[in-house]
Amino acid sequence: MPSPRTLYDKIWHNHLVSDAESGSGLIYIDRHLVHEVTSPQAFEKLANQGIPVRRPEAALAVADHNIPTVGRAEGITDELARLQVDMLRRNVMRTNIPYYDVDDVRQGIVHVIGPEQGFTQPGLTIVCGDSHTSTHGAFGALAFGIGTSEVEHVLATQTLTLKKAKNMRVTVSGTLPLGVTAKDMALAIIGEIGTNGGTGHVIEFAGEAVEALSMEARMTLCNMAIEAGARSGLIAPDETTFRYLQGRPFSPKAGQWEQAITLWSQLSSDPEAKFDREVHLEASQIAPQVTWGTNPEQVLAITGHVPDPATIADKGKREAAERALAYMDLTPGMPLSEIAVSHVFIGSCTNSRIEDLRAAADVLRGRKVADSVTQAMVVPGSGLVKMMAEDEGLDRVFLDAGFEWRDPGCSMCLAMNPDKVPPGARCASTSNRNFVGRQGPGSRTHLLSPAMAAAAAVTGHLTDIRGFSAVEGE
Amino acid sequence: MNAFRRLQSIPTPFCHDNIDTDAIIPAAYLKTVSREGLGEGLFANLRYRDDKTPDPQCVFNEPRFESSRILISGDNFGCGSSREHAAWALVDRGYICVIAESFADIFASNAFKNGILTIALPKDQVTRLAAEGEAGRSLVVDLQEMTVGLEDGTVFTFDLDDFRRTCLLNGLDEVGLTIKHHAKAISAFEERQKLEQPWLYRQ
């Protein structure tokens, strides 16, 4: 009998090309997502050395980080951004890497389109020059962000030399209360273990509350694994996963589908498998979450108050909280639900999928964005998400409420394109990072779920989605 | 990459926890297709005031640390985005060694690929090294011996993965190494996988 193994152990073992010294190994990479910001230097170096791309068909490229979300027909006016997109197009044409151009309906955020196209599959190793590659772990794939030198290494060799990570399991038992989402679960976990709680680990998410999540919600959860320091998050594939994948362009076709299901069904941690660290949360205890500071572990339930740094024992954390409150312009003791916002952003690789848009639209139907909110925008995760939402009439709901309805891209999550939160302004955002200046220099970010973002847009301040209809409803 | 063996320099003390890569290099500086010149954006939001002039209070603008090649920081250095621009910016500014309480995984990997030695040490030792910088004293980092030496003769030892140490000591190019040593094994892996999961090999 082989010793019990975790899902991560199995995927690692299945992809080991050769063992290296001291717990490292050369790992085969099955899929490589490529975007405009972290790839040009990699292509350039390979071209200079005359090294070819080993398997162009194992890659998929798209521009998402710096492209505008309005007026695309006129082209990109930002010269530097245009140069990056042009260079991506040239590089992929030259090397035969499949590419969805800016005007292709399949274009979108790299972590939305991979799953949408069935490019993401259980048991695969998936990389991208973007830390939120952990998203794809929702399918039981070992997926992680890499730097540009690693992009170059994967293009050239289809492998990476990696140090084997430790195993961590986060089990969420029970049922999530109404109004509480995968985003709240993710933020609650980060609040519990901290932004470096998962460093050096792969986190497997398990338990009834995780199994009950849709694929979209599982992607939200795994997306945020990196915010807990874990390069990868994982969820064992099941019927929900298989149903999502069936019939997608890259999915195995009839004849090979059964073979795939047999293979994928073996992808779970053995019952006796040992984890280096175990964390348990009770779903019923999770309330809607909002961040108050400048990293995702500075988070509390919406029913809470801005913390008083003086009560934090650890000196480092206390000083960090003091700096965060100064930057966020918040006073200790203030109820979180009284924090007024001027901007609302619904989008990003965390929360821009169809279910996210439906959840936000459900809150907004028949309501208006508060006068005090100067900008509220929805940026769908892909052209296909946008099309689906329009077929369902969600665009009308958003537009009628006073939201802007944009074209797909990373947008205001990292403000590389023109979508920025102005200095000093405060944004309720469905994205993943509330770092200093993340949404634009001087911007202030509160992370929350799509429904909570929509509610904040209506009231003009952070709002508990539970009971929102009863208080504000028509 | 350049080989790293021994380095003597005054360290720049910057002891904050959770320094993210957005802080190391803000997104506005990522719109480049080059690895060069990113030092200008290093810690830009800290170094420059709202009117774009350098903030003299910022440690990175202090003349005494101008020639510093060692950065000292706190817990979880380099968390957040995978942008290798953070490593390029550090190198461009002259930093080829970062000593901190711990490092985020992706940053540590990116740093290594660019010849930056990352050294994780306990908090009390990091605090001591930062104080050396404040006092204007230099450190000697020796990768062969895996030590950090202080002017008063105190020596701290550190650990590093063997593979990374060998590559850094010899300035080895990893892509070349992998192609040279593993090309056959990679092809064999692909042949096997093609039989098990043929749908992954559709053209």
XYZ file of C-alpha atoms in Angstrom:
677
model
C 0.000 0.000 0.000
C 1.412 3.405 -0.937
C 1.203 5.932 1.867
C -1.892 8.182 1.809
C -1.428 11.282 -0.297
C -3.061 14.667 -0.604
C -4.495 15.939 -3.875
C -1.475 18.215 -4.173
C 0.920 15.282 -3.615
C -0.828 13.378 -6.421
C -0.681 16.198 -8.953
C 2.957 16.863 -8.047
C 3.839 13.206 -8.481
C 1.930 12.981 -11.794
C 3.985 15.852 -13.201
C 7.422 15.057 -11.887
C 9.796 14.923 -14.858
C 12.818 14.404 -12.671
C 13.677 14.632 -9.007
C 16.125 17.312 -7.985
C 17.970 17.745 -4.718
C 16.446 18.808 -1.414
C 12.720 18.421 -2.043
C 12.765 20.176 -5.412
C 11.681 18.722 -8.703
C 11.383 19.504 -12.387
C 7.624 19.713 -12.882
C 5.860 19.469 -16.239
C 3.526 22.391 -16.977
C 0.400 21.443 -18.941
C -1.132 24.851 -19.554
C 0.271 28.361 -19.779
C -1.851 31.502 -19.878
C -0.028 34.521 -21.287
C -0.886 38.226 -21.052
C 0.613 41.499 -22.239
C 2.280 42.825 -19.080
C 4.466 39.974 -17.826
C 5.451 38.312 -21.127
C 7.318 40.740 -23.445
C 10.672 40.401 -21.650
C 10.361 36.597 -21.754
C 9.668 36.454 -25.498
C 12.485 38.906 -26.145
C 15.050 36.878 -24.260
C 14.101 33.650 -26.035
C 14.192 35.361 -29.432
C 17.636 36.808 -28.696
C 18.949 33.363 -27.844
C 17.184 31.662 -30.759
C 15.249 29.348 -28.405
C 11.858 28.278 -29.818
C 8.558 28.006 -27.902
C 8.332 24.299 -27.132
C 4.551 23.734 -27.310
C 2.610 26.774 -28.527
C -0.675 24.823 -28.348
C -0.202 24.416 -24.584
C -0.461 28.190 -24.196
C -3.324 30.645 -24.593
C -2.782 34.382 -24.809
C -4.993 37.396 -24.225
C -4.567 41.084 -23.360
C -6.395 42.042 -20.181
C -4.318 44.088 -17.727
C -3.893 47.436 -19.430
C -6.609 47.602 -22.072
C -9.324 50.275 -21.891
C -12.875 49.216 -20.998
C -14.559 51.900 -23.113
C -14.047 53.147 -26.649
C -12.060 50.150 -27.832
C -13.018 50.728 -31.435
C -10.803 53.833 -31.394
C -7.813 51.771 -30.310
C -5.599 52.222 -27.254
C -4.592 55.840 -26.734
C -2.033 55.138 -23.982
C 1.132 54.643 -26.022
C 2.897 52.367 -23.547
C -0.161 50.155 -23.128
C -0.601 49.975 -26.896
C 3.017 48.961 -27.319
C 2.561 46.081 -24.853
C -0.591 44.845 -26.582
C 0.994 45.175 -30.034
C 4.038 43.310 -28.826
C 1.912 40.503 -27.398
C 0.116 40.201 -30.721
C 3.431 40.112 -32.611
C 4.960 37.601 -30.207
C 2.057 35.162 -30.356
C 1.754 35.408 -34.155
C 5.458 34.719 -34.523
C 5.349 31.718 -32.171
C 1.898 30.318 -33.144
C 0.389 30.675 -29.671
C -3.436 30.795 -29.778
C -4.619 34.360 -29.076
C -7.951 36.101 -28.504
C -7.574 39.605 -29.868
C -9.085 42.647 -28.193
C -12.161 42.582 -30.459
C -12.756 38.814 -30.036
C -15.849 37.919 -27.977
C -13.694 35.344 -26.154
C -11.323 38.074 -24.902
C -11.399 38.745 -21.178
C -9.521 38.415 -17.919
C -7.091 35.564 -18.259
C -8.503 33.758 -15.185
C -12.050 34.060 -16.465
C -11.424 32.867 -20.000
C -9.267 29.832 -19.106
C -12.117 28.072 -17.282
C -14.734 29.441 -19.683
C -12.980 27.815 -22.650
C -12.373 24.536 -20.818
C -8.628 25.235 -21.081
C -8.559 24.759 -17.293
C -9.105 21.118 -16.336
C -8.744 18.925 -13.251
C -5.350 17.499 -12.403
C -3.402 19.818 -14.720
C -0.519 22.091 -13.837
C -1.438 25.608 -14.939
C 0.714 28.730 -14.756
C 0.440 32.371 -15.728
C 2.526 35.448 -15.072
C -0.101 36.614 -12.625
C -0.480 35.783 -8.949
C -4.228 35.144 -9.202
C -3.590 32.025 -11.264
C -4.573 30.244 -8.045
C -8.141 30.768 -9.362
C -7.861 27.673 -11.580
C -7.320 25.501 -8.512
C -11.124 25.532 -8.247
C -11.041 22.692 -10.804
C -8.571 20.583 -8.860
C -5.675 21.855 -10.976
C -2.335 22.853 -9.475
C -2.338 26.454 -10.637
C -0.001 29.213 -9.540
C 1.384 32.588 -10.506
C 4.911 32.940 -11.864
C 7.325 35.723 -12.712
C 8.579 36.621 -16.165
C 11.751 34.503 -15.919
C 9.514 31.516 -15.207
C 7.269 32.486 -18.134
C 10.409 32.287 -20.263
C 11.354 28.908 -18.746
C 7.888 27.470 -19.413
C 7.780 28.780 -22.989
C 11.172 27.188 -23.663
C 10.912 23.905 -21.753
C 7.262 23.403 -20.663
C 8.640 22.802 -17.147
C 9.618 24.602 -13.950
C 12.042 23.668 -11.203
C 9.958 23.924 -8.056
C 10.372 23.289 -4.384
C 7.589 21.080 -3.095
C 5.213 23.083 -0.933
C 3.683 21.979 2.356
C 0.092 20.783 2.573
C -2.538 22.841 4.336
C -6.253 22.097 4.500
C -8.939 24.641 5.271
C -12.212 22.896 6.084
C -15.400 24.927 6.138
C -18.213 22.855 7.580
C -21.916 23.556 7.651
C -23.918 25.869 5.407
C -23.263 29.501 4.526
C -26.055 31.785 5.757
C -28.159 33.657 3.211
C -26.305 36.680 1.829
C -22.901 35.216 2.679
C -20.779 34.249 -0.327
C -17.509 32.604 -1.319
C -15.923 36.061 -1.170
C -16.893 36.397 2.480
C -15.603 32.887 3.109
C -12.263 33.791 1.488
C -11.929 37.030 3.454
C -12.905 35.296 6.706
C -10.211 32.663 6.104
C -7.593 35.354 5.414
C -8.724 37.209 8.540
C -8.188 33.981 10.448
C -4.783 32.867 9.115
C -3.326 36.190 7.946
C -1.780 37.334 4.668
C 1.161 35.000 5.140
C -0.717 32.146 6.820
C -0.439 30.067 3.652
C 3.112 31.018 2.642
C 5.054 27.933 1.544
C 1.826 25.901 1.436
C -0.740 24.747 -1.069
C -4.175 25.195 0.498
C -6.835 22.586 -0.173
C -10.323 23.903 0.570
C -12.723 21.233 1.785
C -15.898 20.686 3.791
C -19.617 20.803 3.063
C -19.717 24.562 2.591
C -16.997 24.338 -0.072
C -18.562 21.338 -1.804
C -21.854 23.229 -1.975
C -20.259 26.097 -3.934
C -20.802 26.557 -7.675
C -17.736 26.614 -9.954
C -17.886 30.420 -10.113
C -17.873 30.621 -6.320
C -15.069 28.066 -6.027
C -13.009 30.223 -8.389
C -13.585 33.241 -6.129
C -12.370 31.231 -3.148
C -9.249 29.820 -4.831
C -8.520 33.216 -6.400
C -7.985 34.647 -2.909
C -5.642 31.834 -1.762
C -2.700 34.012 -2.796
C -3.978 36.765 -0.494
C -3.364 34.307 2.332
C 0.157 33.792 0.974
C -0.524 30.413 -0.685
C 0.653 30.286 -4.267
C -2.083 27.719 -5.006
C -5.532 26.874 -3.715
C -7.180 23.565 -4.572
C -10.647 22.041 -4.494
C -11.143 18.366 -5.386
C -13.111 18.023 -8.629
C -16.614 16.549 -8.440
C -19.880 16.399 -10.400
C -20.166 20.203 -10.194
C -16.760 20.483 -11.897
C -17.523 17.911 -14.576
C -20.909 19.471 -15.383
C -19.244 22.874 -15.795
C -16.615 21.526 -18.185
C -18.740 19.362 -20.425
C -19.017 20.748 -23.938
C -16.532 23.607 -23.568
C -14.168 24.240 -26.523
C -10.998 22.720 -24.980
C -12.812 20.015 -22.970
C -12.367 16.377 -24.009
C -14.892 15.461 -26.681
C -17.238 12.489 -26.792
C -15.184 9.304 -26.823
C -12.504 10.871 -24.628
C -14.911 12.395 -22.104
C -15.452 9.089 -20.230
C -11.693 8.524 -20.129
C -11.268 11.995 -18.664
C -13.958 11.493 -16.001
C -12.311 8.236 -14.905
C -8.993 10.034 -14.548
C -10.434 13.134 -12.872
C -12.481 11.082 -10.398
C -9.254 9.865 -8.800
C -8.269 13.416 -7.930
C -8.942 13.805 -4.234
C -6.921 13.588 -1.055
C -6.805 10.104 0.452
C -8.891 9.896 3.643
C -5.815 9.272 5.781
C -3.635 11.865 4.047
C -1.635 14.030 6.407
C -1.686 17.811 6.189
C 1.076 19.931 7.680
C -1.543 22.377 8.894
C -5.317 22.133 9.338
C -7.709 25.049 9.827
C -11.431 24.708 10.541
C -14.169 27.270 10.079
C -17.871 26.956 10.698
C -19.825 28.409 7.754
C -22.785 29.471 9.879
C -20.435 31.749 11.859
C -19.312 33.699 8.783
C -20.944 37.098 8.266
C -20.532 39.363 5.236
C -16.972 40.728 5.340
C -15.403 44.102 4.522
C -11.785 45.159 4.746
C -10.955 48.286 6.743
C -7.182 48.470 6.174
C -4.518 48.157 3.511
C -4.059 44.403 3.305
C -6.703 41.689 3.039
C -6.161 40.353 6.575
C -7.345 43.694 7.924
C -10.933 42.533 7.568
C -14.031 42.293 9.785
C -17.706 41.430 9.610
C -19.802 44.338 8.359
C -21.444 44.452 11.811
C -18.067 45.362 13.340
C -16.324 48.640 14.130
C -13.050 50.138 12.918
C -10.531 48.606 15.312
C -8.515 50.611 17.787
C -4.794 49.987 17.132
C -4.087 50.669 20.821
C -5.789 47.362 21.653
C -3.487 45.338 19.338
C -0.792 43.650 21.409
C 1.704 42.837 18.631
C 3.847 45.929 17.963
C 4.265 45.277 14.238
C 0.546 44.696 13.693
C -0.322 47.719 15.840
C 1.900 50.052 13.844
C 0.614 48.565 10.596
C -2.966 49.206 11.770
C -2.074 52.797 12.711
C -0.566 53.409 9.274
C -3.541 51.726 7.589
C -6.105 53.846 9.455
C -4.189 57.033 8.660
C -4.097 56.088 4.979
C -7.750 55.005 4.975
C -8.765 58.125 6.941
C -10.802 56.097 9.438
C -11.385 56.641 13.161
C -11.240 53.774 15.675
C -14.661 52.720 16.920
C -16.586 53.924 13.895
C -19.209 51.370 12.738
C -18.045 49.852 9.445
C -21.567 50.282 8.072
C -21.198 54.068 8.368
C -18.215 54.294 6.025
C -19.297 56.321 2.995
C -17.981 55.412 -0.460
C -17.711 57.547 -3.587
C -16.831 54.715 -5.989
C -18.110 51.199 -6.581
C -16.270 48.657 -8.720
C -17.807 45.311 -9.650
C -15.292 43.245 -11.590
C -11.818 41.614 -11.479
C -10.720 37.968 -11.693
C -12.234 37.521 -8.229
C -15.821 38.575 -8.957
C -16.662 39.300 -12.604
C -18.346 36.056 -13.628
C -21.995 35.691 -14.572
C -23.115 34.656 -11.070
C -21.383 37.691 -9.579
C -23.194 39.979 -11.996
C -26.515 38.247 -11.287
C -26.023 38.669 -7.528
C -25.265 42.372 -7.917
C -28.149 42.896 -10.356
C -30.573 41.206 -7.951
C -29.735 43.883 -5.393
C -29.939 46.736 -7.906
C -33.188 45.846 -9.674
C -35.551 48.795 -9.293
C -33.026 50.806 -7.287
C -30.685 53.721 -7.995
C -27.072 54.459 -7.190
C -26.939 57.057 -4.385
C -26.243 60.671 -5.435
C -23.170 60.710 -3.233
C -21.574 57.945 -5.319
C -19.698 59.632 -8.154
C -18.818 56.533 -10.134
C -20.160 52.980 -10.128
C -19.013 50.553 -12.792
C -19.405 46.943 -13.811
C -16.600 45.349 -15.804
C -17.591 41.830 -16.942
C -14.831 39.232 -16.843
C -15.031 38.333 -20.512
C -16.827 39.124 -23.735
C -18.829 35.937 -23.284
C -19.854 36.893 -19.731
C -20.873 40.297 -21.055
C -22.931 38.718 -23.843
C -24.634 36.291 -21.456
C -25.442 39.129 -19.045
C -26.931 41.185 -21.877
C -29.032 38.215 -22.986
C -30.431 38.099 -19.451
C -31.063 41.854 -19.417
C -28.580 42.492 -16.606
C -26.968 45.361 -18.510
C -30.310 47.212 -18.366
C -30.526 46.657 -14.616
C -27.050 48.104 -14.100
C -27.541 51.002 -16.512
C -30.982 51.877 -15.097
C -29.514 51.925 -11.612
C -26.784 54.337 -12.746
C -23.852 51.957 -13.197
C -21.502 52.100 -16.175
C -21.453 48.913 -18.262
C -17.933 48.363 -19.570
C -15.909 46.025 -21.795
C -13.948 43.164 -20.169
C -10.522 43.538 -18.559
C -8.709 43.862 -15.226
C -9.651 47.533 -15.074
C -9.967 49.216 -11.681
C -8.616 46.219 -9.771
C -5.070 47.390 -10.414
C -5.620 50.630 -12.319
C -3.120 49.977 -15.091
C -5.635 51.180 -17.646
C -7.493 54.530 -17.427
C -9.970 53.153 -14.811
C -8.675 54.626 -11.567
C -10.048 55.618 -8.184
C -8.927 59.266 -7.698
C -6.579 60.221 -4.835
C -8.402 60.295 -1.512
C -11.552 58.702 -2.943
C -13.022 55.584 -1.347
C -14.130 52.544 -3.313
C -16.304 49.540 -2.449
C -14.625 46.956 -4.649
C -15.203 43.296 -5.481
C -11.503 42.901 -6.347
C -8.813 41.148 -4.318
C -6.295 43.681 -3.001
C -6.730 46.752 -0.820
C -3.038 47.673 -0.909
C -1.953 51.310 -0.666
C -2.475 52.898 -4.084
C -3.686 49.667 -5.674
C -6.719 51.219 -7.409
C -4.803 54.401 -8.264
C -2.373 56.624 -6.315
C -3.994 57.675 -3.036
C -7.052 55.452 -3.575
C -8.805 53.783 -0.631
C -10.272 50.320 -1.107
C -12.807 48.251 0.819
C -13.012 44.675 -0.428
C -16.400 42.957 -0.351
C -18.756 40.679 -2.290
C -20.689 41.724 -5.437
C -24.035 41.927 -3.590
C -22.428 44.022 -0.851
C -20.852 46.307 -3.477
C -24.250 46.794 -5.100
C -25.840 47.566 -1.736
C -23.108 50.119 -0.982
C -23.786 51.776 -4.329
C -27.468 52.173 -3.420
C -26.989 53.473 0.129
C -23.722 55.331 -0.459
C -22.065 53.561 2.447
C -20.922 50.056 3.378
C -24.078 48.083 4.065
C -25.003 44.695 5.503
C -26.678 42.831 2.663
C -28.619 40.700 5.130
C -31.939 42.364 5.716
C -31.094 45.026 3.132
C -34.369 44.396 1.263
C -36.437 44.696 4.426
C -34.916 48.067 5.283
C -34.560 49.633 1.863
C -37.009 47.665 -0.269
C -39.889 49.086 -2.214
C 22.441 36.043 -14.328
C 25.356 37.493 -12.401
C 27.086 35.251 -9.872
C 26.671 36.134 -6.209
C 29.492 35.207 -3.846
C 30.360 37.873 -1.326
C 28.954 41.318 -0.778
C 29.966 44.151 1.526
C 27.603 47.070 1.875
C 25.771 49.312 4.288
C 22.210 47.954 4.606
C 19.115 50.092 4.062
C 16.796 49.630 7.078
C 13.174 49.390 5.997
C 11.591 47.239 8.695
C 7.918 47.013 7.848
C 5.845 43.823 7.556
C 3.852 42.838 4.460
C 5.677 45.053 1.963
C 3.716 44.179 -1.186
C 4.966 44.296 -4.756
C 2.525 47.122 -5.534
C 4.542 49.144 -2.994
C 7.885 47.983 -4.415
C 6.836 48.999 -7.911
C 3.397 50.577 -8.538
C 1.349 49.369 -11.519
C 1.952 52.616 -13.398
C 5.559 51.500 -13.966
C 4.634 48.091 -15.412
C 3.881 49.445 -18.851
C 7.285 48.591 -20.196
C 8.593 45.902 -22.491
C 12.093 46.122 -21.033
C 13.775 44.891 -17.856
C 15.917 48.023 -17.653
C 15.375 51.353 -15.975
C 12.776 50.223 -13.457
C 14.797 51.588 -10.521
C 13.079 54.908 -11.154
C 9.797 53.366 -9.997
C 11.203 51.542 -6.974
C 9.007 52.414 -3.956
C 7.776 55.357 -6.032
C 4.732 56.060 -3.829
C 7.032 56.410 -0.825
C 9.944 58.164 -2.490
C 8.034 60.909 -4.258
C 5.635 63.442 -2.776
C 2.361 64.384 -4.452
C 4.147 67.063 -6.489
C 6.566 64.361 -7.784
C 9.556 65.768 -5.889
C 11.633 63.352 -3.791
C 10.610 63.098 -0.134
C 13.808 63.727 1.889
C 12.266 61.838 4.854
C 12.115 58.617 2.845
C 14.934 56.213 3.640
C 15.440 55.493 -0.061
C 16.264 59.154 -0.667
C 18.863 59.422 2.106
C 22.337 60.047 0.644
C 23.965 57.675 3.168
C 22.079 54.733 1.656
C 22.647 55.754 -1.957
C 25.274 53.096 -2.533
C 23.505 50.475 -0.377
C 23.126 47.067 -1.987
C 21.380 45.296 0.917
C 17.756 45.934 1.893
C 16.458 44.974 5.349
C 12.725 44.432 5.848
C 10.138 42.657 8.007
C 7.759 39.744 7.675
C 6.224 38.566 4.356
C 8.327 40.802 2.087
C 7.150 40.869 -1.546
C 3.595 39.654 -1.015
C 0.897 40.227 -3.613
C 1.350 40.499 -7.347
C 3.751 38.191 -9.231
C 5.308 41.118 -11.120
C 9.012 40.414 -11.669
C 9.321 44.147 -12.206
C 9.760 44.309 -8.420
C 12.985 42.318 -8.696
C 14.111 44.252 -11.778
C 13.509 47.550 -9.956
C 15.553 46.412 -6.950
C 18.455 45.280 -9.146
C 18.315 48.446 -11.224
C 18.591 50.516 -8.050
C 21.526 48.381 -6.892
C 19.904 46.020 -4.374
C 21.131 42.460 -4.897
C 20.452 41.172 -1.387
C 17.272 41.408 0.707
C 17.293 40.285 4.333
C 13.853 39.900 5.931
C 11.928 37.867 8.489
C 10.171 35.996 5.679
C 9.417 36.283 1.964
C 6.353 35.688 -0.182
C 6.964 32.641 -2.399
C 6.622 34.206 -5.850
C 8.804 37.178 -4.971
C 11.528 34.911 -3.578
C 11.538 32.964 -6.819
C 11.627 36.098 -8.979
C 14.436 37.557 -6.902
C 16.518 34.424 -7.268
C 16.086 34.395 -11.072
C 17.586 37.867 -11.138
C 20.560 37.132 -8.969
C 19.100 38.674 -5.835
C 19.973 36.748 -2.685
C 17.022 36.612 -0.267
C 17.951 35.774 3.312
C 15.321 34.927 5.934
C 16.432 35.528 9.528
C 14.653 35.705 12.901
C 13.171 39.028 13.945
C 15.825 39.869 16.580
C 18.641 39.369 14.069
C 16.829 41.402 11.399
C 16.315 44.199 13.926
C 20.026 44.103 14.793
C 21.051 44.289 11.131
C 18.717 47.232 10.558
C 20.339 49.001 13.529
C 23.738 48.481 11.903
C 22.440 50.330 8.857
C 21.082 53.159 11.011
C 24.493 53.441 12.672
C 26.205 53.662 9.297
C 28.005 50.332 9.625
C 28.270 47.829 6.814
C 27.558 44.105 6.611
C 29.376 41.313 4.827
C 27.161 38.689 3.199
C 28.996 35.511 2.225
C 26.950 33.033 0.184
C 29.663 30.371 0.132
C 29.706 30.297 3.938
C 26.016 31.296 4.255
C 26.790 33.998 6.803
C 26.033 37.643 7.475
C 28.904 39.344 9.304
C 28.727 42.530 11.368
C 31.600 44.968 11.920
C 31.924 43.937 15.592
C 32.613 40.343 14.565
C 29.091 39.002 15.197
C 28.125 36.435 12.573
C 24.608 35.225 11.735
C 24.175 32.078 9.648
C 21.320 31.464 7.214
C 19.836 28.600 5.183
C 19.223 28.473 1.461
C 17.898 25.790 -0.882
C 20.892 23.939 -2.456
C 19.663 24.436 -6.014
C 19.279 28.185 -5.589
C 22.612 28.472 -3.831
C 24.462 26.642 -6.602
C 22.785 28.699 -9.321
C 23.517 31.978 -7.516
C 27.128 31.097 -6.742
C 27.786 30.221 -10.367
C 25.438 32.664 -12.074
C 23.817 29.768 -13.934
C 21.157 30.296 -16.581
C 18.282 27.986 -15.699
C 16.679 27.738 -19.143
C 19.958 26.573 -20.644
C 20.471 24.110 -17.797
C 17.042 22.531 -18.184
C 17.358 22.137 -21.948
C 20.833 20.674 -21.594
C 20.040 18.166 -18.851
C 16.345 17.328 -19.174
C 15.277 17.574 -22.823
C 14.967 13.788 -23.165
C 13.028 13.339 -19.933
C 10.616 16.100 -20.944
C 9.961 14.433 -24.315
C 9.423 11.083 -22.613
C 6.924 12.674 -20.226
C 5.021 14.161 -23.159
C 4.894 10.844 -25.038
C 3.407 9.159 -21.988
C 0.909 11.942 -21.315
C -0.187 11.987 -24.948
C -1.437 8.407 -24.528
C -3.209 9.072 -21.223
C -4.731 12.442 -22.039
C -4.737 12.798 -25.832
C -7.129 15.762 -25.665
C -4.337 17.876 -24.191
C -2.394 17.497 -27.442
C -4.997 18.734 -29.918
C -3.506 21.149 -32.395
